[in-house]
Coordinates of C-alpha atoms in Angstrom, one line a residue:
M1148 CA 0.0 0.0 0.0
R1149 CA 1.2 3.5 -0.9
F1150 CA -0.2 6.8 0.4
S1151 CA -1.1 9.1 -2.5
M1152 CA 0.2 12.6 -2.6
K1153 CA -3.4 13.7 -2.0
S1154 CA -3.5 11.8 1.3
R1155 CA 0.0 13.0 2.3
Y1156 CA -1.0 16.6 1.7
A1157 CA -4.2 16.1 3.6
F1158 CA -2.2 14.9 6.6
R1159 CA 0.1 17.8 6.5
A1160 CA -2.6 20.4 6.1
L1161 CA -4.8 18.9 8.8
I1162 CA -2.0 18.8 11.3
D1163 CA -1.3 22.5 10.5
L1164 CA -5.0 23.2 10.7
A1165 CA -5.4 21.4 14.1
M1166 CA -2.6 23.5 15.5
N1167 CA -3.6 26.9 14.1
S1168 CA -7.4 26.9 14.0
K1169 CA -8.0 26.8 17.7
T1170 CA -8.6 30.6 17.8
A1171 CA -9.3 31.6 14.2
H1172 CA -10.2 30.2 10.8
V1173 CA -7.2 29.4 8.6
P1174 CA -7.3 30.6 5.0
L1175 CA -6.5 27.9 2.4
N1176 CA -3.7 30.0 0.8
V1177 CA -2.0 30.2 4.2
L1178 CA -2.2 26.5 4.7
A1179 CA -0.9 26.0 1.1
E1180 CA 2.0 28.4 1.6
R1181 CA 3.1 27.0 5.0
N1182 CA 3.1 23.5 3.7
R1183 CA 4.5 24.2 0.2
I1184 CA 1.4 22.7 -1.5
S1185 CA -0.2 24.1 -4.6
P1186 CA -3.4 26.1 -3.6
Q1187 CA -5.3 24.6 -6.5
F1188 CA -4.4 21.0 -5.5
L1189 CA -5.1 21.7 -1.8
E1190 CA -8.5 23.0 -2.7
Q1191 CA -9.3 19.6 -4.3
V1192 CA -8.0 17.9 -1.1
F1193 CA -10.2 20.1 1.1
A1194 CA -13.2 19.6 -1.1
S1195 CA -12.9 15.9 -0.2
L1196 CA -12.4 16.7 3.5
R1197 CA -15.5 18.9 3.5
R1198 CA -17.6 16.2 1.9
A1199 CA -16.4 13.8 4.6
N1200 CA -17.4 16.4 7.3
L1201 CA -13.8 16.6 8.6
V1202 CA -13.4 20.3 8.0
K1203 CA -15.8 23.3 7.6
S1204 CA -15.3 26.5 5.8
V1205 CA -16.3 30.1 6.4
K1206 CA -16.6 32.3 3.4
G1207 CA -15.6 36.0 3.2
P1208 CA -12.6 38.1 3.9
Q1209 CA -12.3 36.7 7.5
G1210 CA -13.0 33.2 6.3
G1211 CA -11.0 30.1 6.2
Y1212 CA -11.1 26.5 7.4
Y1213 CA -11.5 24.9 10.8
L1214 CA -11.9 21.3 12.0
A1215 CA -15.5 20.1 11.9
R1216 CA -14.9 18.1 15.1
P1217 CA -12.2 17.8 17.7
A1218 CA -8.8 16.5 16.5
S1219 CA -9.1 13.7 19.1
E1220 CA -12.2 12.4 17.1
I1221 CA -10.6 12.4 13.6
T1222 CA -8.6 9.3 12.8
A1223 CA -6.0 8.6 10.2
S1224 CA -8.5 6.2 8.7
D1225 CA -11.1 9.0 8.4
I1226 CA -8.6 11.1 6.5
L1227 CA -7.4 8.4 4.1
F1228 CA -10.9 7.3 3.4
A1229 CA -12.0 10.9 2.7
V1230 CA -9.3 11.6 0.2
D1231 CA -8.5 8.2 -1.3
G1232 CA -11.6 6.0 -0.7
N1233 CA -10.9 2.5 0.4
Y1234 CA -7.3 2.2 1.5
C1235 CA -7.2 -1.6 2.1
I1236 CA -5.3 -4.0 -0.2
P1237 CA -7.9 -5.5 -2.6
D1238 CA -8.9 -9.1 -2.2
E1239 CA -6.9 -11.7 -4.1
E1240 CA -8.6 -12.5 -7.3
S1241 CA -8.9 -16.2 -7.8
A1242 CA -10.2 -18.8 -10.2
D1243 CA -13.5 -20.3 -9.0
S1244 CA -12.0 -23.7 -8.2
G1245 CA -9.0 -25.9 -8.5
K1246 CA -5.4 -25.2 -7.6
D1247 CA -5.4 -21.5 -8.6
G1248 CA -8.4 -20.9 -6.4
E1249 CA -6.7 -22.7 -3.4
I1250 CA -3.5 -20.8 -3.9
S1251 CA -5.3 -17.5 -4.1
Q1252 CA -7.2 -18.3 -0.9
V1253 CA -3.9 -19.1 0.9
I1254 CA -2.5 -15.6 -0.2
Q1255 CA -5.8 -14.0 0.9
D1256 CA -5.8 -15.8 4.3
L1257 CA -2.1 -15.5 5.2
I1258 CA -1.1 -12.2 3.7
I1259 CA -3.8 -9.9 2.6
D1260 CA -6.3 -10.3 5.4
P1261 CA -3.7 -9.9 8.2
L1262 CA -2.2 -6.9 6.5
N1263 CA -5.5 -5.2 6.1
E1264 CA -6.4 -5.9 9.7
Q1265 CA -3.1 -4.5 11.1
M1266 CA -3.4 -1.5 8.8
R1267 CA -7.0 -0.9 9.8
N1268 CA -6.1 -1.3 13.5
I1269 CA -3.2 1.3 13.3
L1270 CA -5.1 3.8 11.2
E1271 CA -8.3 3.7 13.4
H1272 CA -6.3 4.3 16.5
V1273 CA -4.0 7.2 15.4
T1274 CA -5.9 10.5 15.7
L1275 CA -5.2 13.9 14.3
E1276 CA -4.5 14.9 17.9
D1277 CA -1.8 12.3 18.2
M1278 CA -0.2 13.6 15.0
E1279 CA -0.4 17.2 16.2
E1280 CA 1.2 16.2 19.6
Q1281 CA 4.0 14.2 17.9
Y1282 CA 4.7 17.1 15.6
I1283 CA 4.9 19.5 18.5
R1284 CA 7.3 17.1 20.4
Q1285 CA 9.5 16.8 17.3
S1286 CA 9.6 20.5 16.6
R1287 CA 10.8 21.1 20.2
K1288 CA 13.8 19.0 19.6
V1289 CA 16.0 21.8 18.4
S1290 CA 19.6 21.0 17.5
Y1291 CA 21.9 23.8 18.2
M1292 CA 24.8 24.6 15.9
Y1293 CA 27.7 26.5 17.2
Y1294 CA 30.1 28.5 15.1
I1295 CA 33.5 29.6 16.2

């Protein structure tokens, strides 16, 4: 499984939004600039996020975006599903019967189903709040460089 650029940008922009929309709406162009994302592409991402009711928008000169619900209630799974649809590995296609069908079922049972279950378990338990907190922790680890 690979994350699309659309989902990667959605994660980036939503972490930024979670951090910066606590007191005011955040304009899309500000999110785009801070995260080095094309505003046109980010608008497409946010259209998907709006349809999934993960973000809300306010129009006008003081407008922008904010989270539709608390970051603690938005999971990585919600975000991926909103922008990419089903994120699971598709089922193994098999012949109806015979050796090919039996081999396909082995692949499905031993590889695909366990991978999908683990992926679902991780993505449903990581919240936007977790991602925001991790980002804050990492950004506080400042490495100092001394020049002589």
